Short mmCIF file of C-alpha atoms in Angstrom, two decimals:
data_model
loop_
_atom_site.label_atom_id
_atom_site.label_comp_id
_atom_site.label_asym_id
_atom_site.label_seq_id
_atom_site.Cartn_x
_atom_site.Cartn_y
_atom_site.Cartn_z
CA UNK T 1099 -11.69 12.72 -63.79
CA UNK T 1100 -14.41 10.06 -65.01
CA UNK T 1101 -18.05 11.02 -63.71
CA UNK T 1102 -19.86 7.48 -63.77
CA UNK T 1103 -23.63 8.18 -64.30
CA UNK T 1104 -25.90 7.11 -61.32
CA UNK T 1105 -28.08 3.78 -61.74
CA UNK T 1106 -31.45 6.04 -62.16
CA UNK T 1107 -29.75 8.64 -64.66
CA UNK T 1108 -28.19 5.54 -66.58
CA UNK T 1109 -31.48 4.37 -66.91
CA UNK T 1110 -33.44 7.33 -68.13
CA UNK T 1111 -30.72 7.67 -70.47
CA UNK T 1112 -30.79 4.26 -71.78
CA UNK T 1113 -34.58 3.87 -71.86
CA UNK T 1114 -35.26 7.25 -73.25
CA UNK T 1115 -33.76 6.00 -77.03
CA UNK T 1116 -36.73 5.93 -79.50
CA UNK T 1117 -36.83 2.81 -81.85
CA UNK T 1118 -38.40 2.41 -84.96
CA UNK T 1119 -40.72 -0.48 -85.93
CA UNK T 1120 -41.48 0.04 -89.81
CA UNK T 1121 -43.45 3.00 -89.97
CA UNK T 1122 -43.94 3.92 -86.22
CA UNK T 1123 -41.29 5.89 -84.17
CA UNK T 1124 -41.93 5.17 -80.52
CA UNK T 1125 -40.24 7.77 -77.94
CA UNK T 1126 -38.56 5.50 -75.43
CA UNK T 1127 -37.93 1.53 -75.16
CA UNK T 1128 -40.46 1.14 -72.32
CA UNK T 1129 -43.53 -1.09 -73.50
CA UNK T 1130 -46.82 -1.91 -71.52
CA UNK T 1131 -47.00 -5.64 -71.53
CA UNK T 1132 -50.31 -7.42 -72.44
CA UNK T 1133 -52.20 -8.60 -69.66
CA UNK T 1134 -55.93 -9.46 -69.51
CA UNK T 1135 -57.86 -7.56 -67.41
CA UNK T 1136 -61.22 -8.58 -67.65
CA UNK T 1137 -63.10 -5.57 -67.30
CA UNK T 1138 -65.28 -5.46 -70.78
CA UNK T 1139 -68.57 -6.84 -69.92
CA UNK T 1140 -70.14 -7.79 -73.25
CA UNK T 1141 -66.52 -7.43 -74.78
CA UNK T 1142 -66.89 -4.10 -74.66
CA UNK T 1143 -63.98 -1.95 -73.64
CA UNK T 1144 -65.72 1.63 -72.03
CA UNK T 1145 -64.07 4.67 -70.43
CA UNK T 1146 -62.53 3.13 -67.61
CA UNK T 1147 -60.74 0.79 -69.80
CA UNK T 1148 -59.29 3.63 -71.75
CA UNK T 1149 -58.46 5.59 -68.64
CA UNK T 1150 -56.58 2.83 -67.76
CA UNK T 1151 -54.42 2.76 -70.78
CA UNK T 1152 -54.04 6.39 -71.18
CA UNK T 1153 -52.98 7.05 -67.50
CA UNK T 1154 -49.77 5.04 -68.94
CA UNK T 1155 -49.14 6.77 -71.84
CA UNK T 1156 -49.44 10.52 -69.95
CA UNK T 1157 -46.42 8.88 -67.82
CA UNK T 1158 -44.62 8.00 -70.50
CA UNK T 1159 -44.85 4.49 -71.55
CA UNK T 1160 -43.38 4.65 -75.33
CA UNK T 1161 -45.82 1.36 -76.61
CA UNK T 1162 -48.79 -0.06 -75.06
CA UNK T 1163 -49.73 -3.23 -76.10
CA UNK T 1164 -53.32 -3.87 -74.71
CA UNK T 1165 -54.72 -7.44 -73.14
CA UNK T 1166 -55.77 -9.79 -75.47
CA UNK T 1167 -58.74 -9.36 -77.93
CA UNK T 1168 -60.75 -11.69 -79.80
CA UNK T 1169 -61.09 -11.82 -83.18
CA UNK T 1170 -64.56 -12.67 -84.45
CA UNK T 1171 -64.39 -15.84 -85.21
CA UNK T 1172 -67.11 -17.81 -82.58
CA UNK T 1173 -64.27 -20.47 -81.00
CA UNK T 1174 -62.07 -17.24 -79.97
CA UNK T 1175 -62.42 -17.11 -76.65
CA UNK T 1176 -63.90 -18.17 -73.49
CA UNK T 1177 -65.16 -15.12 -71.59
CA UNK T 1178 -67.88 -12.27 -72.31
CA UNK T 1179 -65.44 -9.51 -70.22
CA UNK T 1180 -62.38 -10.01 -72.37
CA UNK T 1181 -62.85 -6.91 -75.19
CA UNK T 1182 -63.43 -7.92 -78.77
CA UNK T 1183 -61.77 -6.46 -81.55
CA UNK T 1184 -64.75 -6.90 -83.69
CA UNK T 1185 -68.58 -5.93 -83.85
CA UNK T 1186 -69.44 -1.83 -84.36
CA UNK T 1187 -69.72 -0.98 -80.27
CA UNK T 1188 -66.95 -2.84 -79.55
CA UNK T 1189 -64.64 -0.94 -82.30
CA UNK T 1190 -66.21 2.20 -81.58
CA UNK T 1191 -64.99 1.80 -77.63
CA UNK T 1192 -61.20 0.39 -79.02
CA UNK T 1193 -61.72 3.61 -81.19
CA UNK T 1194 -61.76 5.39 -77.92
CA UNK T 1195 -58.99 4.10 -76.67
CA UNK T 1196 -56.63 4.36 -79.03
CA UNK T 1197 -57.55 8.64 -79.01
CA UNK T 1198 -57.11 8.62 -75.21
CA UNK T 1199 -53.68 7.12 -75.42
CA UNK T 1200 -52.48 9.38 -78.23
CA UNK T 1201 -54.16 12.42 -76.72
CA UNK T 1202 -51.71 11.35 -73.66
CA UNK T 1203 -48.23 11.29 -75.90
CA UNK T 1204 -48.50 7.71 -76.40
CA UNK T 1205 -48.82 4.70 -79.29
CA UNK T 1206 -50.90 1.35 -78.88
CA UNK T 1207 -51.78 -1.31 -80.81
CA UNK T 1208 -54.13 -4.19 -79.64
CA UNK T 1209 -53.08 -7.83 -79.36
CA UNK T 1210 -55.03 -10.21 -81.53
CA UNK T 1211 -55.95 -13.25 -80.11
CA UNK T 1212 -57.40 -16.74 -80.55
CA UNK T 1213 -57.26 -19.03 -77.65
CA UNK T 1214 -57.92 -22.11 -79.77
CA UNK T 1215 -57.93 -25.62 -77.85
CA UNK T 1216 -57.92 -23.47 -74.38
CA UNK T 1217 -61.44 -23.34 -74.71
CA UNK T 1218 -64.35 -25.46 -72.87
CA UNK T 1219 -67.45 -25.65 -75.03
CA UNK T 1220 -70.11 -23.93 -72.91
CA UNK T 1221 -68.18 -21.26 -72.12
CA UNK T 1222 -69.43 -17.22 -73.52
CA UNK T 1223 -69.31 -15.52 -75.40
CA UNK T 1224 -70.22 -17.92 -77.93
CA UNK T 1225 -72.14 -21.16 -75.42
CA UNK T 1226 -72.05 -23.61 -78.58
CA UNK T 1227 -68.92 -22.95 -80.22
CA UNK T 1228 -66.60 -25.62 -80.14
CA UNK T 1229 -62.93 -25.58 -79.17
CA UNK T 1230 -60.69 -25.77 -82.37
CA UNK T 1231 -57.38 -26.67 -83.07
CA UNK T 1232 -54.51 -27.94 -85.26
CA UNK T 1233 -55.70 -31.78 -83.93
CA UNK T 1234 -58.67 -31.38 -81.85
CA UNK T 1235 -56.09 -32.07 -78.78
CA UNK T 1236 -56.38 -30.04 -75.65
CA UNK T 1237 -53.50 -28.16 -74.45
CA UNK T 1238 -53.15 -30.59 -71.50
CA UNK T 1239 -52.19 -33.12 -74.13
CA UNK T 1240 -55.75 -34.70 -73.55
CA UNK T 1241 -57.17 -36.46 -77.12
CA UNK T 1242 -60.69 -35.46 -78.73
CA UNK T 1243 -60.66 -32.28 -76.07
CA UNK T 1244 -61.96 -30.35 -79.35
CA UNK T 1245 -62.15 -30.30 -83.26
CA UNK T 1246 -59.24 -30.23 -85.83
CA UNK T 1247 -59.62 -27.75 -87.82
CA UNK T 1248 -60.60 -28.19 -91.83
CA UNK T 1249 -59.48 -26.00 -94.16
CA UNK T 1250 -62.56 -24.32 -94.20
CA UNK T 1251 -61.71 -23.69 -90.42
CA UNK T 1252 -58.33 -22.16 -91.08
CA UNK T 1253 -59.21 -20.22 -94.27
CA UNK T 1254 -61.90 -18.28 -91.59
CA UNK T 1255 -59.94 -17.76 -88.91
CA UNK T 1256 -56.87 -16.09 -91.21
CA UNK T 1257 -59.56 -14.00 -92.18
CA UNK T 1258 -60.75 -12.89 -88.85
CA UNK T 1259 -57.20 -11.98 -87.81
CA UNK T 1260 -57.04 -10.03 -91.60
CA UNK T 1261 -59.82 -8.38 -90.62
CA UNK T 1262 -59.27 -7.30 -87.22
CA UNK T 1263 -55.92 -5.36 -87.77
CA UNK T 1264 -57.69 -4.16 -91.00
CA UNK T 1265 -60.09 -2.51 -88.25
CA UNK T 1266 -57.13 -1.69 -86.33
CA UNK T 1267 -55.58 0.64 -88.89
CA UNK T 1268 -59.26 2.15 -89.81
CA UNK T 1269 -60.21 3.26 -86.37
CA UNK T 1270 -56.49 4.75 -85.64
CA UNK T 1271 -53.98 2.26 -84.10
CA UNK T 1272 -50.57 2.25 -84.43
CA UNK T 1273 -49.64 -1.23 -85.48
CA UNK T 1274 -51.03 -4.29 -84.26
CA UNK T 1275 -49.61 -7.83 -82.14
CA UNK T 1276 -50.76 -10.96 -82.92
CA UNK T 1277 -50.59 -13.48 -79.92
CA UNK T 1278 -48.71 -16.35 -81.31
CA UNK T 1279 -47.50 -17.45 -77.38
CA UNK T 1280 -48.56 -19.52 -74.59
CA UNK T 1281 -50.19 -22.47 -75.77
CA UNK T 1282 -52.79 -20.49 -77.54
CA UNK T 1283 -54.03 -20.82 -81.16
CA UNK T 1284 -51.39 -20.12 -83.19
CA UNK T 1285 -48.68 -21.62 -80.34
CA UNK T 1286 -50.96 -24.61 -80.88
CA UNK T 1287 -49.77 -25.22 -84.47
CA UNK T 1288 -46.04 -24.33 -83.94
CA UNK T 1289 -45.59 -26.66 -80.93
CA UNK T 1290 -45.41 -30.40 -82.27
CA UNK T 1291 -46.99 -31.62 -78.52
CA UNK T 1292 -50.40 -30.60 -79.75
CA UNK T 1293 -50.08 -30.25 -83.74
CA UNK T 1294 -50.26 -33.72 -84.97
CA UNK T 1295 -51.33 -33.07 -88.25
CA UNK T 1296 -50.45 -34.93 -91.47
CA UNK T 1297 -51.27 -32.39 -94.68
CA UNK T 1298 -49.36 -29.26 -95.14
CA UNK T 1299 -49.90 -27.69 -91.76
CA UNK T 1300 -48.13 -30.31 -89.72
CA UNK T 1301 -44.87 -32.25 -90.12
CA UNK T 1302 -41.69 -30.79 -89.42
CA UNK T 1303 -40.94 -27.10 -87.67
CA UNK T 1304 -41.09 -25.59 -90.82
CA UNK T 1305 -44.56 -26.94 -92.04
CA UNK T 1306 -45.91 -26.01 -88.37
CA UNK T 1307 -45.26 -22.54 -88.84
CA UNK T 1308 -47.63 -22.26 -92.11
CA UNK T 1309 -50.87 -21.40 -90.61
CA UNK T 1310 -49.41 -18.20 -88.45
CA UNK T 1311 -47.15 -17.10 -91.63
CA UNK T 1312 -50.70 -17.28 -93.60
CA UNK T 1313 -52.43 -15.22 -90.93
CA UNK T 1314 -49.21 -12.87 -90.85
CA UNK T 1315 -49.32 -13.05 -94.52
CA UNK T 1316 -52.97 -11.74 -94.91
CA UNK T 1317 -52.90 -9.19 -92.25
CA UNK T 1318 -49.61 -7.88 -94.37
CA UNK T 1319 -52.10 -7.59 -97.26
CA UNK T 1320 -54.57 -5.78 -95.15
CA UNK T 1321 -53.11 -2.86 -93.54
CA UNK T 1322 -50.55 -0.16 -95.22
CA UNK T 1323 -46.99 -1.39 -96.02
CA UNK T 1324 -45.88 0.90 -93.11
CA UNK T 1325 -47.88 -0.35 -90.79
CA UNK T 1326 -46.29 -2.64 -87.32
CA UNK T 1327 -47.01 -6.14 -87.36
CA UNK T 1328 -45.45 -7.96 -84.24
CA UNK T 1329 -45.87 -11.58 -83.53
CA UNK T 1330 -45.69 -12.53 -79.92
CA UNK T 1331 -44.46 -16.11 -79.19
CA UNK T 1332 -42.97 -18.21 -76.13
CA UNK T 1333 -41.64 -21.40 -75.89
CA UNK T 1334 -43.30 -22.12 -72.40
CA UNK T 1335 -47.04 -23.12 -72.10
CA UNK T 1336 -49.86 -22.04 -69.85
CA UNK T 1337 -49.60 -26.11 -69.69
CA UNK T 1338 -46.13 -26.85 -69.84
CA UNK T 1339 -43.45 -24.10 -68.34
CA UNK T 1340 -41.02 -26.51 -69.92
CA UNK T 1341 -42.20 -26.72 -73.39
CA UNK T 1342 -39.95 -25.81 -76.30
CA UNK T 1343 -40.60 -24.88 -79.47
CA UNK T 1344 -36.75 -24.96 -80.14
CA UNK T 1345 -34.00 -26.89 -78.40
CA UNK T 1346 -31.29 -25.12 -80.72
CA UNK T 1347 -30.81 -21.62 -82.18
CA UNK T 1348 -30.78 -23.74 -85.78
CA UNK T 1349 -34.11 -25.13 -84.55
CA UNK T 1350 -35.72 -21.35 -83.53
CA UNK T 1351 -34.13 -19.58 -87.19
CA UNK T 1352 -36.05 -22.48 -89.00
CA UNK T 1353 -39.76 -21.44 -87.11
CA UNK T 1354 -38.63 -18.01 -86.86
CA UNK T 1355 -37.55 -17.59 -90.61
CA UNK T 1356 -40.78 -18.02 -92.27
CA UNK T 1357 -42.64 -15.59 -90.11
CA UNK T 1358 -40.27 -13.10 -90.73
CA UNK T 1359 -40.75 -13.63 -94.35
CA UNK T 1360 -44.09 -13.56 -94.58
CA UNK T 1361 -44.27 -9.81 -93.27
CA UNK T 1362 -43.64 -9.57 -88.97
CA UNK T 1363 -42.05 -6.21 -88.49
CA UNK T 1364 -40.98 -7.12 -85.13
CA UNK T 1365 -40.71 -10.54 -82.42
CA UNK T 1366 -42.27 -9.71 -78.49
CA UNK T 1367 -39.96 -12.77 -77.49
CA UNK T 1368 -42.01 -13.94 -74.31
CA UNK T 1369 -40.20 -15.21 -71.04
CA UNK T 1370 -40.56 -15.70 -67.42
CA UNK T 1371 -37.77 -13.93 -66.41
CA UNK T 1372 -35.85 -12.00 -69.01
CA UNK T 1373 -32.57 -12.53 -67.05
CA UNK T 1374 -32.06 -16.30 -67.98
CA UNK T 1375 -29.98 -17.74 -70.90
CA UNK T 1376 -32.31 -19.27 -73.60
CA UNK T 1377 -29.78 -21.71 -75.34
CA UNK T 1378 -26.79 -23.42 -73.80
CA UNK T 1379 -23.05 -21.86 -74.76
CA UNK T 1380 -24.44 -18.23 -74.59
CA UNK T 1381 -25.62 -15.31 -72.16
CA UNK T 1382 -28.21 -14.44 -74.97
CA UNK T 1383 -32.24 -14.75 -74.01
CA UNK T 1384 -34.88 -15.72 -76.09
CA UNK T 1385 -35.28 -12.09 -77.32
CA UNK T 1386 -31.71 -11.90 -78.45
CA UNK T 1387 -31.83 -14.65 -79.74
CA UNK T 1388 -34.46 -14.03 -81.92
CA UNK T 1389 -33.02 -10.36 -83.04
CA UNK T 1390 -29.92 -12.18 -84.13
CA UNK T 1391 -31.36 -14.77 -86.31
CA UNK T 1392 -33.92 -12.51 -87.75
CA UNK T 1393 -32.11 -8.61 -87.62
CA UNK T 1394 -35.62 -7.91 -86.62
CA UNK T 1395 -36.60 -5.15 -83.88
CA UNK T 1396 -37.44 -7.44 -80.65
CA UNK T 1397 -39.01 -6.95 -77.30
CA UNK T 1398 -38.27 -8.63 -74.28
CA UNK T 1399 -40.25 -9.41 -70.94
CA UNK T 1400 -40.21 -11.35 -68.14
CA UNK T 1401 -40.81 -10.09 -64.48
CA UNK T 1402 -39.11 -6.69 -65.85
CA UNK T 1403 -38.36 -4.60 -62.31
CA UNK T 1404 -39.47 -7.08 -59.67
CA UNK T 1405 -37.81 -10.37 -58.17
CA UNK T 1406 -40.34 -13.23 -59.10
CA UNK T 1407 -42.61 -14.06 -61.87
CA UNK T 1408 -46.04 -13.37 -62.78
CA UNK T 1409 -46.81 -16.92 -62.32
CA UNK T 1410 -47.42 -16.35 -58.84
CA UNK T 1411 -49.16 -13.15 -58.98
CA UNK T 1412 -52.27 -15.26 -59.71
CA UNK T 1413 -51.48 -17.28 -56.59
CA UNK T 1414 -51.69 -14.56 -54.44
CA UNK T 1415 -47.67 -13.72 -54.38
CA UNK T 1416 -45.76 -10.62 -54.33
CA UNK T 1417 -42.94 -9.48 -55.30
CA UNK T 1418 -40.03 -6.93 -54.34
CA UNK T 1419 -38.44 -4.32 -56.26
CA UNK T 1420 -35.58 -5.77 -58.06
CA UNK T 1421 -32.81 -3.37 -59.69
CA UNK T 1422 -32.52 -2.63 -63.34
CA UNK T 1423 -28.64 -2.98 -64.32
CA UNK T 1424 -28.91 -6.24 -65.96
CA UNK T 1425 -31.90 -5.10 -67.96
CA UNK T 1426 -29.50 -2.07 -68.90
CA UNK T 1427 -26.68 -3.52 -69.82
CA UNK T 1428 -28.16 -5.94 -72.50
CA UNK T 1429 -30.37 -2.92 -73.64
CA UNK T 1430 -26.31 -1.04 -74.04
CA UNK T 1431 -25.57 -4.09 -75.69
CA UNK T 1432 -28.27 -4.14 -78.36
CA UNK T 1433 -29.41 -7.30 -77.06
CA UNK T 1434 -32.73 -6.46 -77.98
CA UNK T 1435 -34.82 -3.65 -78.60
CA UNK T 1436 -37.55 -2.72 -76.35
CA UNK T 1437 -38.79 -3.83 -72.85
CA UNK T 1438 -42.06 -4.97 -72.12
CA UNK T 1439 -43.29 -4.39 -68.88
CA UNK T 1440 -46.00 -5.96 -66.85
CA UNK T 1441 -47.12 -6.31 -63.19
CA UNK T 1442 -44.93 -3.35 -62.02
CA UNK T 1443 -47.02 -0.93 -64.77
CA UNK T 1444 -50.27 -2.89 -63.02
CA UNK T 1445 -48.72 -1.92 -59.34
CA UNK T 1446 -47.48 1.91 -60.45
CA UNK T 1447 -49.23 3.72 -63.32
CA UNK T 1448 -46.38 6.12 -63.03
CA UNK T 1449 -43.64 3.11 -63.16
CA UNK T 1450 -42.46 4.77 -66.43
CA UNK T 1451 -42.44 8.32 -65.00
CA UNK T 1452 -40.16 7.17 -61.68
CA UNK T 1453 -37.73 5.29 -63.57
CA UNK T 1454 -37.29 8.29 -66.48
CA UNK T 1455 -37.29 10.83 -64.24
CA UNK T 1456 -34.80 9.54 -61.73
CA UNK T 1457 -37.02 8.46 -59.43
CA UNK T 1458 -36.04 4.66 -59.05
CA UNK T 1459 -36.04 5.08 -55.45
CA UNK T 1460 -39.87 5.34 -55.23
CA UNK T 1461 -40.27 2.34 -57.10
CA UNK T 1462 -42.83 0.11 -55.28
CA UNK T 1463 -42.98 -3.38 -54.26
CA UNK T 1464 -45.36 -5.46 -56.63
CA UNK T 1465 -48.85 -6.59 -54.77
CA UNK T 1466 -51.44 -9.09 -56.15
CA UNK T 1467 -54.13 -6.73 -55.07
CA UNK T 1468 -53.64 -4.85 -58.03
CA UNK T 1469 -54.95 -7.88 -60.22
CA UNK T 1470 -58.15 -7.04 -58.66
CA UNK T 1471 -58.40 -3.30 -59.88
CA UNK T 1472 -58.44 -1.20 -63.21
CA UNK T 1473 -56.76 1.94 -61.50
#
């Protein structure tokens, strides 16, 4: 007689894998999704902001990728309560953080992050730095929104980003992310809607990958050989949930190709919904895609565990409970590595927990409330 597992034990068994990314083992394929919280005043990530993290870890997320941080170059970001990952308080508190979450069983590494043409001049933590981009266009598509950067302006921002995972490995992380998605900095190059330049950096997909490979290229130099780089990166925009950066799998291997040779470890393959075909001709999403043109480790995400995407968390939406078994059978399949998940690990601390432990049953309902809290 054939015993078929139940959904919840199927899961716990499937999740529960460990996966290497270079030098780090991580326990399970369950990965805390980025998400920016906003509660750093001064960029300055305290106790509660560790708390936060660790509470995670103790129930048993494998990988926690934290919100966004700026890198210190001035024209990083637009807000004084998104954390830095630069200046001697703020490291000290990241410092903190990354104990907390190994002191609770888990591994971390911070997302790097430059927002680039996203940013109004006038806004903190920097009032009078401008916005800078590949072409001084805003992300809307609007002209003269910004500067375009000189090579002076690239050679200091590669060095910021070499920097900050320098810091990163110094003060005890596990690896580090750099945010190459969503219409931010380094998006902002590979997309041709707002890179319009004419020298080396611009041109075809290929020549609009060079500035990330030379930031992924210098952080490679910084940090041990061992040590996890992963590149985030999306073909939607904060601007345009129809952009592409590829229209063909030929088209992603010849953007994707160059970052894997310049030293990415592994791709966090950024989607809506995780469930939907990337390219036409194939049931494949945009993180198997990206593991089968590269062979590198990827992670996928995308309204993970709930019916509706995070788009319309930040109107005010909810969402239900939605069941894992598609998420489970691509995992089987070696679709892709790991899972990042988001607003149900915002919802339910103990998200991890219910769905190792058998427990999908007390899975809970997603509410936008808990934007509004670092519980």
């Amino acid at each position: 007689m054939t015993v078929t597992a139940s959904p919840a034990s199927r899961a716990a068994e499937i999740l529960s894998r460990p996966v290497t990314l270079n030098g780090l083992t991580v326990p399970n394929r369950i990965v805390m999704a980025p998400m920016t919280r906003q509660f750093s005043p001064g960029g300055l990530p305290g106790e509660d902001v560790a708390s936060y993290y660790a509470r995670r870890a103790a129930a048993g997320v494998g990988l926690i990728v934290t919100e966004g941080t700026y890198v210190g170059h001035e024209s990083a970001g637009s807000s004084d309560r998104v954390p830095r990952f630069h200046g001697e308080e703020q490291l000290a508190g990241w410092a903190k953080v990354a104990e907390s979450v190994h002191a609770a069983g888990g591994r971390v590494v911070p997302q790097l992050w430059h927002i680039g043409m996203v940013r109004r001049q006038g806004e903190p933590p920097y009032a009078d730095a401008p916005a800078v981009g590949p072409s001084g266009i805003g992300a809307d598509g609007t002209e003269g929104a910004g500067k375009a950067m000189t090579r002076s302006d690239l050679d200091e921002v590669i060095g910021a980003f070499a920097e900050a995972a320098s810091a990163a490995e110094r003060i005890g992380f596990d690896g580090v992310e750099l945010h190459g998605a969503h219409g931010y900095l380094l998006d902002q190059f590979l997309w041709a809607g707002t890179n319009r330049r004419t020298d080396a950096y611009g041109g075809d997909a290929v020549a609009r990958t060079r500035f990330a490979a030379e930031i992924v290229a210098a952080v490679r130099e910084k940090v041990s050989p061992e040590f996890p780089v992963i590149f985030r990166y999306s073909q939607w925009k904060q601007q345009a949930y129809d952009a592409k950066l590829a229209e063909t799998p030929q088209e992603l291997e010849a953007i994707l190709a160059p970052l894997a040779a310049a030293g990415v470890d592994a791709f966090h393959a950024s989607t809506r919904r995780y469930w939907v075909p990337e390219f036409e001709g194939s049931d494949l999403n945009l993180a198997g895609w990206t593991r089968k043109l590269t062979g590198r480790p990827t992670i996928t995400v995308g309204s993970v565990g709930l019916d509706g995407d995070f788009l319309g968390a930040f109107a005010g939406e909810g969402s239900s409970v939605q069941g894992l078994d598609n998420l489970l059978d691509r995992l089987e399949r070696d679709e892709f590595d790991l899972v990042a998940v988001g607003r149900a690990l915002l919802q339910d601390p103990q998200w991890a927990a219910k769905v190792l432990g058998d427990r999908l049953g007390e899975l809970q309902p997603y509410s936008a409330a808990a934007l509004k809290t670092l519980s």
